[in-house]
CSV table of C-alpha atoms in Angstrom, one decimal:
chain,number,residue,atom,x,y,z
G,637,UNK,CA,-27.8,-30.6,-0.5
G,638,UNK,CA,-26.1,-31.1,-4.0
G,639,UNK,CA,-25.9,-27.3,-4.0
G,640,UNK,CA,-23.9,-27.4,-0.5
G,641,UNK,CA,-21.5,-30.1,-1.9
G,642,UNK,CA,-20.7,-27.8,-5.3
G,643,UNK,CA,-19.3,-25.3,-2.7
G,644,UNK,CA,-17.6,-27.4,-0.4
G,645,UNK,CA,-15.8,-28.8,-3.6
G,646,UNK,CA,-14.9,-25.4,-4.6
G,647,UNK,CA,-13.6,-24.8,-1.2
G,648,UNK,CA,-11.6,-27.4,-1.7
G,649,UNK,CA,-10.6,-27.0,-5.1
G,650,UNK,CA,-9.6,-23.6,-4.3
G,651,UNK,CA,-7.3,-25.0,-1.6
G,652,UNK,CA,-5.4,-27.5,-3.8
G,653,UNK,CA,-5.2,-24.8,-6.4
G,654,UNK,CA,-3.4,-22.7,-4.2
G,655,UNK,CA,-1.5,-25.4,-3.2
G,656,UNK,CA,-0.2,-26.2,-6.5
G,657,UNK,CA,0.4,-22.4,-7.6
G,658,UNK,CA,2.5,-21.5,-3.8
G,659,UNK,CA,4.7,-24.8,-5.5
G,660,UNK,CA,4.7,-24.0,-8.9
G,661,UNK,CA,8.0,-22.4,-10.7
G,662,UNK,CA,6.6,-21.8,-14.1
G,663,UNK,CA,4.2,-18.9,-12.5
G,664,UNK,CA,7.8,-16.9,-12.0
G,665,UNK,CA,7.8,-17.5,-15.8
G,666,UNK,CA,4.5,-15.4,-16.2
G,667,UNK,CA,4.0,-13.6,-13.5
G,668,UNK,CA,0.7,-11.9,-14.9
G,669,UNK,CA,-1.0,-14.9,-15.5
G,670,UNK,CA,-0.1,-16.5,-12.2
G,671,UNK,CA,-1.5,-13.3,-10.6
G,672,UNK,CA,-4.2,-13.4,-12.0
G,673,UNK,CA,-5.0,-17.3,-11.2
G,674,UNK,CA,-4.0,-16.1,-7.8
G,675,UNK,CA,-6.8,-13.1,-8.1
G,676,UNK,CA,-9.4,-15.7,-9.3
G,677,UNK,CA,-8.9,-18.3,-6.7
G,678,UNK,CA,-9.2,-15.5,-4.0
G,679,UNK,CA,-12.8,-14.6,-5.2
G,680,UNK,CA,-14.1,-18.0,-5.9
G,681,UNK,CA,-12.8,-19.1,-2.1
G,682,UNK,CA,-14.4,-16.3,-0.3
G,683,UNK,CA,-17.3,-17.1,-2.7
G,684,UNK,CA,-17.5,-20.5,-1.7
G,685,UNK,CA,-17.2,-19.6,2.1
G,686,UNK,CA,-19.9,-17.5,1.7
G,687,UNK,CA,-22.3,-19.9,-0.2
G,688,UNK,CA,-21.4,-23.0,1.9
G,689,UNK,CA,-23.3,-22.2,5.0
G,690,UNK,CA,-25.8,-20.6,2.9
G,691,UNK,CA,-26.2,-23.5,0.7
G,692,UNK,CA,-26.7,-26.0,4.2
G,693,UNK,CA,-29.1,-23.3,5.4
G,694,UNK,CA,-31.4,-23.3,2.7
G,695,UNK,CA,-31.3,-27.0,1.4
G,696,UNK,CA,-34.6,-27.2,2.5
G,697,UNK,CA,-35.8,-25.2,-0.7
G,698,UNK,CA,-34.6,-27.5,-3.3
G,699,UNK,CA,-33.5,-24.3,-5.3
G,700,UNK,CA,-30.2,-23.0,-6.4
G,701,UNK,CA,-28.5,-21.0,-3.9
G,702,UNK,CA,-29.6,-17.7,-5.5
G,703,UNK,CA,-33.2,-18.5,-6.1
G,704,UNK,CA,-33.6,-20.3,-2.7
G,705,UNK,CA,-32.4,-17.3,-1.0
G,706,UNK,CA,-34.4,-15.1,-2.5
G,707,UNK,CA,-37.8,-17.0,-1.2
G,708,UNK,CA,-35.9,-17.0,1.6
G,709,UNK,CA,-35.8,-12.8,1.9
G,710,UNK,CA,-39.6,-12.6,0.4
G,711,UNK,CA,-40.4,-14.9,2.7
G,712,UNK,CA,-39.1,-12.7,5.5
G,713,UNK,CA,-40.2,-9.5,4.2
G,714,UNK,CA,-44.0,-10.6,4.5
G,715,UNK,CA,-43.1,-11.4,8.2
G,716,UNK,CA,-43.9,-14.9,8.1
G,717,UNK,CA,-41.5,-18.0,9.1
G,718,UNK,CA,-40.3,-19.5,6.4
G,719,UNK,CA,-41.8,-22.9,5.9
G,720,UNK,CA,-39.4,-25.8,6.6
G,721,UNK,CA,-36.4,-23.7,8.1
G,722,UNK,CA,-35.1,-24.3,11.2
G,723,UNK,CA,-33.9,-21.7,13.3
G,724,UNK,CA,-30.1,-23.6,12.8
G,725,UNK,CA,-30.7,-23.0,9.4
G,726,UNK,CA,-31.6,-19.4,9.1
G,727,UNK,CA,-28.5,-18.8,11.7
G,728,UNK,CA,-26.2,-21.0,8.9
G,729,UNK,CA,-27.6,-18.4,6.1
G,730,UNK,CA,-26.9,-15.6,8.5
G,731,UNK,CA,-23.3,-17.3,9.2
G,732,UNK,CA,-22.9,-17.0,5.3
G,733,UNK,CA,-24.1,-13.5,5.1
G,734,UNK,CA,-22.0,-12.5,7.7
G,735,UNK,CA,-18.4,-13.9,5.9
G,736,UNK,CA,-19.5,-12.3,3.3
G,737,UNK,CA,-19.7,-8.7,5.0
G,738,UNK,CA,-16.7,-9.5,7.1
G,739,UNK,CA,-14.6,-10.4,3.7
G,740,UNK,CA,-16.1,-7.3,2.4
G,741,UNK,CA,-15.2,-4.7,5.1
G,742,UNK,CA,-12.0,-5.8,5.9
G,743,UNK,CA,-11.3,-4.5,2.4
G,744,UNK,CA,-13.2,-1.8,2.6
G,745,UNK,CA,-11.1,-0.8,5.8
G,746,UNK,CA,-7.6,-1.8,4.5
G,747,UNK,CA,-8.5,0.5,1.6
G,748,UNK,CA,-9.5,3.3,3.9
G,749,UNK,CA,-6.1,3.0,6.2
G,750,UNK,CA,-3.8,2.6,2.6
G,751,UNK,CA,-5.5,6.0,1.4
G,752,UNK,CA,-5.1,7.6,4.8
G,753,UNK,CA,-1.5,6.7,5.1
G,754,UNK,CA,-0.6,7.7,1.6
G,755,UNK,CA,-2.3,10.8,2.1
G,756,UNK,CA,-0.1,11.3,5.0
G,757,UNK,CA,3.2,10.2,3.3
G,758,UNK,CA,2.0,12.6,0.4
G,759,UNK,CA,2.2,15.1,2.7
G,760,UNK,CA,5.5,14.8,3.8
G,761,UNK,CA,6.8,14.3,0.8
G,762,UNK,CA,5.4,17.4,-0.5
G,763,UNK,CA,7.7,19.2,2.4
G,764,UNK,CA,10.8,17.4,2.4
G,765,UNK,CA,11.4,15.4,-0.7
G,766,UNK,CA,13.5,17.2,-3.6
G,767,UNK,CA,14.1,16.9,-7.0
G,768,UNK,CA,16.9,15.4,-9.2
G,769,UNK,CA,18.3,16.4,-12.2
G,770,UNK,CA,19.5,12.7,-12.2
G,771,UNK,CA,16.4,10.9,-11.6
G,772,UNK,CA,13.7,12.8,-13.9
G,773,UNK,CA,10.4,12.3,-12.9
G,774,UNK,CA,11.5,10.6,-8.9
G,775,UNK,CA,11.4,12.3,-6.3
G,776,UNK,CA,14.2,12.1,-4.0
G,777,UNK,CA,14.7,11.7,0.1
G,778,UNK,CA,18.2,12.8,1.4
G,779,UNK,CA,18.5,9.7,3.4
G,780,UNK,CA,21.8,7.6,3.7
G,781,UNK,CA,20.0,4.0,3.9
G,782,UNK,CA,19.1,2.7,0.5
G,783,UNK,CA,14.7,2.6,-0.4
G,784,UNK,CA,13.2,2.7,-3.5
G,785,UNK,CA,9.5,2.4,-3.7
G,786,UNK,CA,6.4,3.7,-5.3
G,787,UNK,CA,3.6,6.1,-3.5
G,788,UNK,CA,0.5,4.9,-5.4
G,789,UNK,CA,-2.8,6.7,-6.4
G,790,UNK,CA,-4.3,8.8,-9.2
G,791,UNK,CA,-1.4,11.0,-9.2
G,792,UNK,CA,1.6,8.4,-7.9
G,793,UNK,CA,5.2,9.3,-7.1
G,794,UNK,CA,8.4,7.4,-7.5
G,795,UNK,CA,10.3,8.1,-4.7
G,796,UNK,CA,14.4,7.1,-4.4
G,797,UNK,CA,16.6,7.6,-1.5
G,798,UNK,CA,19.7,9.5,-1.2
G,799,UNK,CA,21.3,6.2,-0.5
G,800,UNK,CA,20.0,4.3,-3.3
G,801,UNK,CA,21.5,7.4,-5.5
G,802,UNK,CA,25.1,6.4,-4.3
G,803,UNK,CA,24.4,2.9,-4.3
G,804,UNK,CA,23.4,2.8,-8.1
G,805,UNK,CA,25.0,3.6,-11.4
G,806,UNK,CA,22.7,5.6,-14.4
G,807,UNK,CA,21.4,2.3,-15.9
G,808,UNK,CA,20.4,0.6,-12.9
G,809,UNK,CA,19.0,3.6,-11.3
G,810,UNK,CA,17.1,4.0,-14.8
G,811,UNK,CA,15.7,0.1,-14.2
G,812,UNK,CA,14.6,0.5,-11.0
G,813,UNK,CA,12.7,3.7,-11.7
G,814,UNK,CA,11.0,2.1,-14.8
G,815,UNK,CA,10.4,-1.1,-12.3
G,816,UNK,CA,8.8,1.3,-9.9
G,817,UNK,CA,6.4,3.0,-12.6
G,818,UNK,CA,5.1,-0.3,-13.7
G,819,UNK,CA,4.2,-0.5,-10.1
G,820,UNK,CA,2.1,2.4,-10.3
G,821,UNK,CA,0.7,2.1,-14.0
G,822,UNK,CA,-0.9,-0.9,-13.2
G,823,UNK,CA,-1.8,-0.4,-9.8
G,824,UNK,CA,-0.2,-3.4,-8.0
G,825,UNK,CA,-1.4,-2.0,-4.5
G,826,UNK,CA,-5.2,-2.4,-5.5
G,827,UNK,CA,-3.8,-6.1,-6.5
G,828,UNK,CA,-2.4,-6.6,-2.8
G,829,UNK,CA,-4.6,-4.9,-1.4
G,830,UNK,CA,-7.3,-7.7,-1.2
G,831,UNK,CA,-4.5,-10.4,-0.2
G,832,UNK,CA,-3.1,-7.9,2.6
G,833,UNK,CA,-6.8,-7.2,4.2
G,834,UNK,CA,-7.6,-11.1,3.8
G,835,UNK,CA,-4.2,-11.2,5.8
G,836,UNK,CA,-5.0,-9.3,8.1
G,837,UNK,CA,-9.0,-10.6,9.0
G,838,UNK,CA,-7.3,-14.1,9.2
G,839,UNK,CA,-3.7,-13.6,10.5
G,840,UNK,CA,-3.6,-17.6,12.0
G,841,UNK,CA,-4.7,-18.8,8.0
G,842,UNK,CA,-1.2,-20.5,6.5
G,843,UNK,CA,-2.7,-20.6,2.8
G,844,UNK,CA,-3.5,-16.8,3.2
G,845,UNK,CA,-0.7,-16.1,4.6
G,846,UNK,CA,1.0,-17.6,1.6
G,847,UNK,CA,-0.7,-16.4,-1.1
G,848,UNK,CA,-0.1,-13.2,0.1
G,849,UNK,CA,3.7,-13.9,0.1
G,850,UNK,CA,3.3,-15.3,-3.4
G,851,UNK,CA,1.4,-12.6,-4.9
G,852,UNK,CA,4.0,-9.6,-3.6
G,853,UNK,CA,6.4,-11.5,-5.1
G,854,UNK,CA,4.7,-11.6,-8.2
G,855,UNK,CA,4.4,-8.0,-8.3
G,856,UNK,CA,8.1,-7.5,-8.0
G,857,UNK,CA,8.5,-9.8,-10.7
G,858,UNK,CA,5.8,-8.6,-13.2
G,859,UNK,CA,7.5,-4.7,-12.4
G,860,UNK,CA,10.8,-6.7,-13.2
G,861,UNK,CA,9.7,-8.0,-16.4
G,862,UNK,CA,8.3,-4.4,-17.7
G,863,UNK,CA,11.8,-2.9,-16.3
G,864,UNK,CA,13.6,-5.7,-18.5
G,865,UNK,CA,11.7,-4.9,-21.3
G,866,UNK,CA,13.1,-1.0,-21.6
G,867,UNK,CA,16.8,-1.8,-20.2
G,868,UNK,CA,17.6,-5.5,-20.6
G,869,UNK,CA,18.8,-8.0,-17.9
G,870,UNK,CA,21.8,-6.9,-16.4
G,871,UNK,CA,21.0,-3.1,-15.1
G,872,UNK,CA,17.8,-4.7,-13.0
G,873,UNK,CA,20.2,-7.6,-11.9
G,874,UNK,CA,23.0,-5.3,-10.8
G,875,UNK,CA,20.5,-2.9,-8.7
G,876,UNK,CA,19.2,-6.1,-7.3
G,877,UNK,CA,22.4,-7.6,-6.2
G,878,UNK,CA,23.5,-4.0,-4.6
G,879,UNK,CA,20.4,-3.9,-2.6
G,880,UNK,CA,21.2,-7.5,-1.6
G,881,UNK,CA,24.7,-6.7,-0.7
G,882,UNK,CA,24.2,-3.5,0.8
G,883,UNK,CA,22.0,-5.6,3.3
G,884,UNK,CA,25.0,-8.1,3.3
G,885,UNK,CA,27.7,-5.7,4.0
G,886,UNK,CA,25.6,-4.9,7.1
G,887,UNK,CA,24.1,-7.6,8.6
G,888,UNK,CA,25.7,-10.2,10.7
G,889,UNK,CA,26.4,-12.7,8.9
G,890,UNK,CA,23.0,-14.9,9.0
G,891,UNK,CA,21.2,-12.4,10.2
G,892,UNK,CA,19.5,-11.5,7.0
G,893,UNK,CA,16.4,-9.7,6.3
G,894,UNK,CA,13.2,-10.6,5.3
G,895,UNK,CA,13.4,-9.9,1.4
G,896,UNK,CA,16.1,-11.5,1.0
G,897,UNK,CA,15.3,-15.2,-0.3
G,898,UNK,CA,12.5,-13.6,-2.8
G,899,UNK,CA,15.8,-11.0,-4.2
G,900,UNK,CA,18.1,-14.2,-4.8
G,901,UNK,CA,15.0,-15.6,-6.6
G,902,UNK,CA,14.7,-12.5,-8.8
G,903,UNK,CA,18.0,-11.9,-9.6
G,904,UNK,CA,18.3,-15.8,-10.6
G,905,UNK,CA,15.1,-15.5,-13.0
G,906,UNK,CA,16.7,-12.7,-14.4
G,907,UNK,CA,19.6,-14.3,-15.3
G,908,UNK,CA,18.2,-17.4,-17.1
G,909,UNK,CA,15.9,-16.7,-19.8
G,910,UNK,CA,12.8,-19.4,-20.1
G,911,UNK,CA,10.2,-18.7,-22.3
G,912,UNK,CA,6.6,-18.3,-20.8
G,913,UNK,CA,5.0,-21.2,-20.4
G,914,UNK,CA,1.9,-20.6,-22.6
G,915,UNK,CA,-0.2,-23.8,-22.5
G,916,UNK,CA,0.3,-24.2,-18.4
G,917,UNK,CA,-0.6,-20.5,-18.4
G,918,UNK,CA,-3.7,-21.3,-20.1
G,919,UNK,CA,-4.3,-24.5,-18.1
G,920,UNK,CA,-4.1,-22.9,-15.0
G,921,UNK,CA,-6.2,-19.9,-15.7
G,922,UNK,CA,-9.0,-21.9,-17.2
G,923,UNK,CA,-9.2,-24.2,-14.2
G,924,UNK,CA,-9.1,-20.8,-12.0
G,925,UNK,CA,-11.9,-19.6,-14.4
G,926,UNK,CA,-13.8,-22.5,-13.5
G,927,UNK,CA,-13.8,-21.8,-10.3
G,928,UNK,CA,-15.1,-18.8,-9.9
G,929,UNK,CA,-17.7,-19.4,-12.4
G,930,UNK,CA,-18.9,-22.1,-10.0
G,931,UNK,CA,-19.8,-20.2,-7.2
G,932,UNK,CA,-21.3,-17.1,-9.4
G,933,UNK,CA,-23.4,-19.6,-11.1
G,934,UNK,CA,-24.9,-21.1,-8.2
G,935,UNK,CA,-25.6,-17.6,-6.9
G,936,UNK,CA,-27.1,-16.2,-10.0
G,937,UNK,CA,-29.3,-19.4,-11.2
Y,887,UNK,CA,4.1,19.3,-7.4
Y,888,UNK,CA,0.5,22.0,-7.1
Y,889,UNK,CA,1.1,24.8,-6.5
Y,890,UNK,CA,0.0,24.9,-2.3
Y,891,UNK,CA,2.0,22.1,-1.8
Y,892,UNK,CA,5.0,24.6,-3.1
Y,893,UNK,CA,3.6,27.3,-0.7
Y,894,UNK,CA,3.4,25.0,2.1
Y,895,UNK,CA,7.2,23.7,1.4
Y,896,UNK,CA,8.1,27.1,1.1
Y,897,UNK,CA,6.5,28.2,4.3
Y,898,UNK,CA,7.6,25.3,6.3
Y,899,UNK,CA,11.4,25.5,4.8
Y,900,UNK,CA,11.3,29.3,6.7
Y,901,UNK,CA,10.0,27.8,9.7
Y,902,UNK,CA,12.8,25.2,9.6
Y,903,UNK,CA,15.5,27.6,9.0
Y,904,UNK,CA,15.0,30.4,10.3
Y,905,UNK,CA,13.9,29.5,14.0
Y,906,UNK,CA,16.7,27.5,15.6
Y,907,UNK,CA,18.0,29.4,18.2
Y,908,UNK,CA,13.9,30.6,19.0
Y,909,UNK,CA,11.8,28.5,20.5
Y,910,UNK,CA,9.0,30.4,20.6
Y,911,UNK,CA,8.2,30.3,17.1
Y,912,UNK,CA,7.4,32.6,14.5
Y,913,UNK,CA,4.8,35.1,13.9
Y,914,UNK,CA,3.0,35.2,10.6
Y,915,UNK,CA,4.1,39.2,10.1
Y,916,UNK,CA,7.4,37.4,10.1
Y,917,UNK,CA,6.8,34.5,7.9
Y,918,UNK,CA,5.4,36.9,4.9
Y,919,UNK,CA,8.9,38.6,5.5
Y,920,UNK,CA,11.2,35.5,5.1
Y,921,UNK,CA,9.5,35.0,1.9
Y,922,UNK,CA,9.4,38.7,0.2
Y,923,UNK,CA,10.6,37.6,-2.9
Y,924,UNK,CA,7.0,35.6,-3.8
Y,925,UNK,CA,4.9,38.8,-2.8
Y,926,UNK,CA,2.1,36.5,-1.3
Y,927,UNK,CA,-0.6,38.0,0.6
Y,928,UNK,CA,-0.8,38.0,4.6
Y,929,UNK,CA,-3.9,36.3,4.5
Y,930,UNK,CA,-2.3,33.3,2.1
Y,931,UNK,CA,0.6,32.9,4.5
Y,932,UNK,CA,-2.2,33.0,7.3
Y,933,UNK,CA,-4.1,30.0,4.9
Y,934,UNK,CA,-1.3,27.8,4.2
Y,935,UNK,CA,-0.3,28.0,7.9
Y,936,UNK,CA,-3.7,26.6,9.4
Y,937,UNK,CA,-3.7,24.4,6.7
Y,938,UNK,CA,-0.5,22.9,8.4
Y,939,UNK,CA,-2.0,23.4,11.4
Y,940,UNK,CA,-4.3,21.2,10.8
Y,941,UNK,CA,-2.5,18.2,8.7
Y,942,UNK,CA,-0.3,18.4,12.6
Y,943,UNK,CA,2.6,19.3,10.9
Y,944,UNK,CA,2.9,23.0,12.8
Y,945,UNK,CA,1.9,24.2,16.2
Y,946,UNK,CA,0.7,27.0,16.9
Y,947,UNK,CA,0.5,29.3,20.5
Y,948,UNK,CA,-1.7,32.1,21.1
Y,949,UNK,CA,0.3,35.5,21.7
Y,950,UNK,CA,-1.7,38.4,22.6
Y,951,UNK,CA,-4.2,38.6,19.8
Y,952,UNK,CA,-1.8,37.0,17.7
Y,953,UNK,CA,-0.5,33.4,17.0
Y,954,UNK,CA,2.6,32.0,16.8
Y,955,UNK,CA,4.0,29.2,14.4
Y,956,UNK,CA,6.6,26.6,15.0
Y,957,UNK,CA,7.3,23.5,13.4
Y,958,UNK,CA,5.8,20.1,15.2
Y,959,UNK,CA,8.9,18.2,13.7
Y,960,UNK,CA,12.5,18.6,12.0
Y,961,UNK,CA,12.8,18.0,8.4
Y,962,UNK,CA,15.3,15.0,9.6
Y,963,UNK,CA,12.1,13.0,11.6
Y,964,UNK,CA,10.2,14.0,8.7
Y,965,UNK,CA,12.6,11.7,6.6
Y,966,UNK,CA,12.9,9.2,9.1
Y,967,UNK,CA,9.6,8.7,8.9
Y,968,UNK,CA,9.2,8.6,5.4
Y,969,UNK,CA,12.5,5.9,5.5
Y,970,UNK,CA,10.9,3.9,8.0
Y,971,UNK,CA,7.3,3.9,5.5
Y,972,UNK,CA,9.7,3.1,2.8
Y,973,UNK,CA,11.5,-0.2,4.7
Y,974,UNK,CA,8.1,-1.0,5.6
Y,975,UNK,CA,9.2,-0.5,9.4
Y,976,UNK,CA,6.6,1.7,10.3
Y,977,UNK,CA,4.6,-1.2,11.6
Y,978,UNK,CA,1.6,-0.4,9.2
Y,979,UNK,CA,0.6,-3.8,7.3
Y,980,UNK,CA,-1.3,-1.7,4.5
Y,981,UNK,CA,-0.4,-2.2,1.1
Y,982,UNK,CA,0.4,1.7,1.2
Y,983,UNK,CA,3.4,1.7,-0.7
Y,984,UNK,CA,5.0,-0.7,-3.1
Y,985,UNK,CA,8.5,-1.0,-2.7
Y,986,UNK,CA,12.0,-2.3,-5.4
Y,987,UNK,CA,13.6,-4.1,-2.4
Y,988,UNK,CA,14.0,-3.8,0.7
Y,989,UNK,CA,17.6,-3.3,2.1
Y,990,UNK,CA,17.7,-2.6,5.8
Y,991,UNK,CA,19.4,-4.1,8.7
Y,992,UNK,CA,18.5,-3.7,12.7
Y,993,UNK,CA,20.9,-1.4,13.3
Y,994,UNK,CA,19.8,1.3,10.5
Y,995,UNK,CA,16.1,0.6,11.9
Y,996,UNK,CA,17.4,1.4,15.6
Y,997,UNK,CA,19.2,4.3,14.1
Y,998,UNK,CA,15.9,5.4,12.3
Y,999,UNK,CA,13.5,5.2,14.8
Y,1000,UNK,CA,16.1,6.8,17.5
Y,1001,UNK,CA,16.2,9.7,15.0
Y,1002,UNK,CA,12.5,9.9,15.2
Y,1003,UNK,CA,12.7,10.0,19.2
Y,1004,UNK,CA,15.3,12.2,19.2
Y,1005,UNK,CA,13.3,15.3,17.3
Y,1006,UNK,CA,10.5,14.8,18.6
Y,1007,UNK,CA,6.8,13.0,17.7
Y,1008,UNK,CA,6.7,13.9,14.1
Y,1009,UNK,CA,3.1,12.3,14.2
Y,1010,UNK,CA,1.3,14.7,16.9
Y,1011,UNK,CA,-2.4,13.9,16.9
Y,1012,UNK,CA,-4.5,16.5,14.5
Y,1013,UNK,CA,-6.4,18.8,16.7
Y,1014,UNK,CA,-10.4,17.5,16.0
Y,1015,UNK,CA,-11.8,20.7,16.6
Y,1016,UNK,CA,-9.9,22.6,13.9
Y,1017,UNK,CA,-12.0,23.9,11.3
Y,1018,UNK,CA,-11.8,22.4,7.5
Y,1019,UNK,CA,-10.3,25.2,6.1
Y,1020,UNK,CA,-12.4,26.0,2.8
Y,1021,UNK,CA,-9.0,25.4,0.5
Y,1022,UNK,CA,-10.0,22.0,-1.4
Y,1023,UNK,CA,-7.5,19.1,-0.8
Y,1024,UNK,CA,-5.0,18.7,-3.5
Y,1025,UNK,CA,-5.4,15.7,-4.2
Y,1026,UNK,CA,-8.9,14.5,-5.2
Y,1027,UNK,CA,-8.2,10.6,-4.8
Y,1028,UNK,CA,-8.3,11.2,-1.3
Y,1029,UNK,CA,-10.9,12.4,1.5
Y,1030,UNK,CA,-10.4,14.7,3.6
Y,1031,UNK,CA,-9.5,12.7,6.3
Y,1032,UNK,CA,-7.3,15.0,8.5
Y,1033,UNK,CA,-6.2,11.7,11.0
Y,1034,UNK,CA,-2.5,11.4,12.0
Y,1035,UNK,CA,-1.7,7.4,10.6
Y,1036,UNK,CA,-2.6,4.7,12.3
């Protein structure tokens, strides 16, 4: 039973946690570090959702988790009941197993559509997308609505629109292409990726709806800070507030778009300099440390 | 950009340009023509054409003994459906692409996605029963998954 209590707490540790990080200000601040908090309390919750019913299921074996399940499976593979477990019981270890493949091919799957859409937008690109003597490297779309975005994989492309070409001068163009190759040096679509397929299994979840919110958000700001560090402030600010405008200029006035809040709330950061908060940073990812490590234990002792 | 992909642009760029005003397409005799400054071989044109044939992005009729080759899509839905990936309009909820910001109203999605109507289904299902042609994908992060999106 104590075992089953560990992961209920962790459950709902991992719920205040994420709590306190959708609140927090300082993670804009340190956007890596808050990622990664965010990262940790993803795997220790799915973790703890597994081991939970598990836990319940096999308190009958006065074992950890991991042990107890495995007299549980040797058990099984000699064919023989397993000695005090109810048939509730084995169905609450089945319940567990069964979050646990659920969590995993959700994933699995939201990996398999991402490549297969890529693919296809590679594709395209490979047909209709030019080259620019004034964007080295980007590829460009002759498109009058203003994108820029990054195609991501082994071999990824930074892709600008004919729009966003007009829309820009040299130095902001210049930001947004360095923001964009952050993107795709440190593969911030494998970092969504888990958030968007959690999304996606539980659509009706406010907390994973959040943290999925939070975390893109994140992104934008980490790319943000690594396009500060090569161009300063006020390129990345400028590209930002012409995106922002060119959505003003036409919209309907309160009829703005989605992005919007979270590109006020980048261009602000952007503008006042705070230094990152090192000891919360370290705070936060030692608690988010801690939580994973309680689950893992449990399954490995 | 590899070197097929060049081919393929270049063979799709003559398909583009030089059949408005035909609708019945282009043979691949006349293809190899359009592009006589490369010198490629009948038999690469004849390649890199199935190869489009099968990502969907040509169609091809029988004539005779011979087949004829026609774009499935304009260049424009091509872009339109690359913009509407891009504003993350495309209704996929993948993390397929990351993007700066996005800076989109209704009206340019209406105005996108009409575009898209307008030159017809740039997405036409692959055709399952043609044959994996034995050229190697380009790209080796990916499997050879020859499905239309979503």
């Amino acid at each position: 039973m104590t075992y089953a209590l560990h992961f209920g707490l962790t459950v709902l540790a991992c719920w205040l946690t994420a709590q306190v990080l959708a609140r927090s200000t300082w993670t804009w601040r340190s956007p890596r570090v808050a990622i990664l908090c965010w990262q940790a309390v993803g795997l220790a919750a799915g973790l703890a959702a597994m081991g939970l019913p598990m836990a319940l299921g096999l308190a009958g074996y006065d074992l950890p988790t991991g042990s107890a399940l495995w007299a549980l499976v040797g058990e099984l593979r000699r064919g023989a009941w397993p000695a005090g477990v109810t048939a509730l019981q084995l169905g609450l270890v089945g319940l567990g197993c069964g979050i646990g493949v659920v969590l995993f091919t959700t994933t699995l799957r939201s990996l398999h559509s991402a490549v297969r859409a890529q693919r296809r937008h590679r594709d395209l690109l490979t047909l209709v997308a030019r080259q620019d003597p004034t964007v080295p490297g980007a590829l460009v779309l002759d498109h009058p609505s203003a994108a820029a975005y990054c195609l991501p994989g082994v071999r990824p492309r930074v892709v600008i629109s004919a729009g966003t070409l007009d829309l820009l001068d040299q130095a902001e163009l210049a930001a947004v292409l360095t923001h964009e190759q952050a993107h795709a040096q440190e593969r911030h679509d494998l970092v969504l990726l888990p958030f968007t397929a959690l999304r996606r299994a539980l659509p009706w979840l406010r907390w994973v709806r959040d943290a999925h919110e939070r975390v893109t958000l994140l992104v934008e700001m980490r790319a943000d800070d690594k396009a500060r560090e090569r161009h300063a402030e006020a390129p990345l600010a400028g590209a930002l507030r012409r995106f922002a405008a060119a959505d003003n200029r036409l919209t309907p006035a309160g009829a703005l778009g989605l992005g919007d809040h979270d590109l006020e709330l980048r261009v602000h950061r952007l503008l006042e300099t705070g230094r990152p908060p090192r000891l919360l940073g370290t705070a936060a990812l030692a608690v988010t440390t801690t939580l994973v490590a309680l689950p893992v234990s449990l399954f490995l002792s | 950009m590899t070197r097929l992909g060049e081919l393929e642009r270049a063979v799709m760029d003559v398909l583009w340009d030089l059949s408005p005003g035909r609708t019945d397409g282009l043979m691949v005799r006349e293809v190899v023509d359009a592009l006589a400054g490369r010198e490629l071989a009948y038999t690469t044109v004849l390649t890199v054409l199935d190869r489009l044939a099968g990502k969907g992005m040509v169609r091809r009729e029988r004539e005779g003994r011979a087949w004829r080759y026609q774009a499935a899509a304009s260049r424009e839905a091509h872009i339109a459906q690359l913009m509407l990936d891009a504003l993350d309009l495309g209704g996929s909820r993948d993390a397929a692409l990351v993007r700066f910001a996005r800076s989109v109203t209704g009206t340019e999605a209406e105005v996108l996605r009409a575009a898209l109507i307008a030159s017809g289904e740039p997405n036409p299902p692959a055709d399952p029963a043609t044959p994996v042609d034995p050229v190697s994908p380009a790209d080796p992060a990916t499997p050879a998954a020859k499905t239309p999106k979503h």
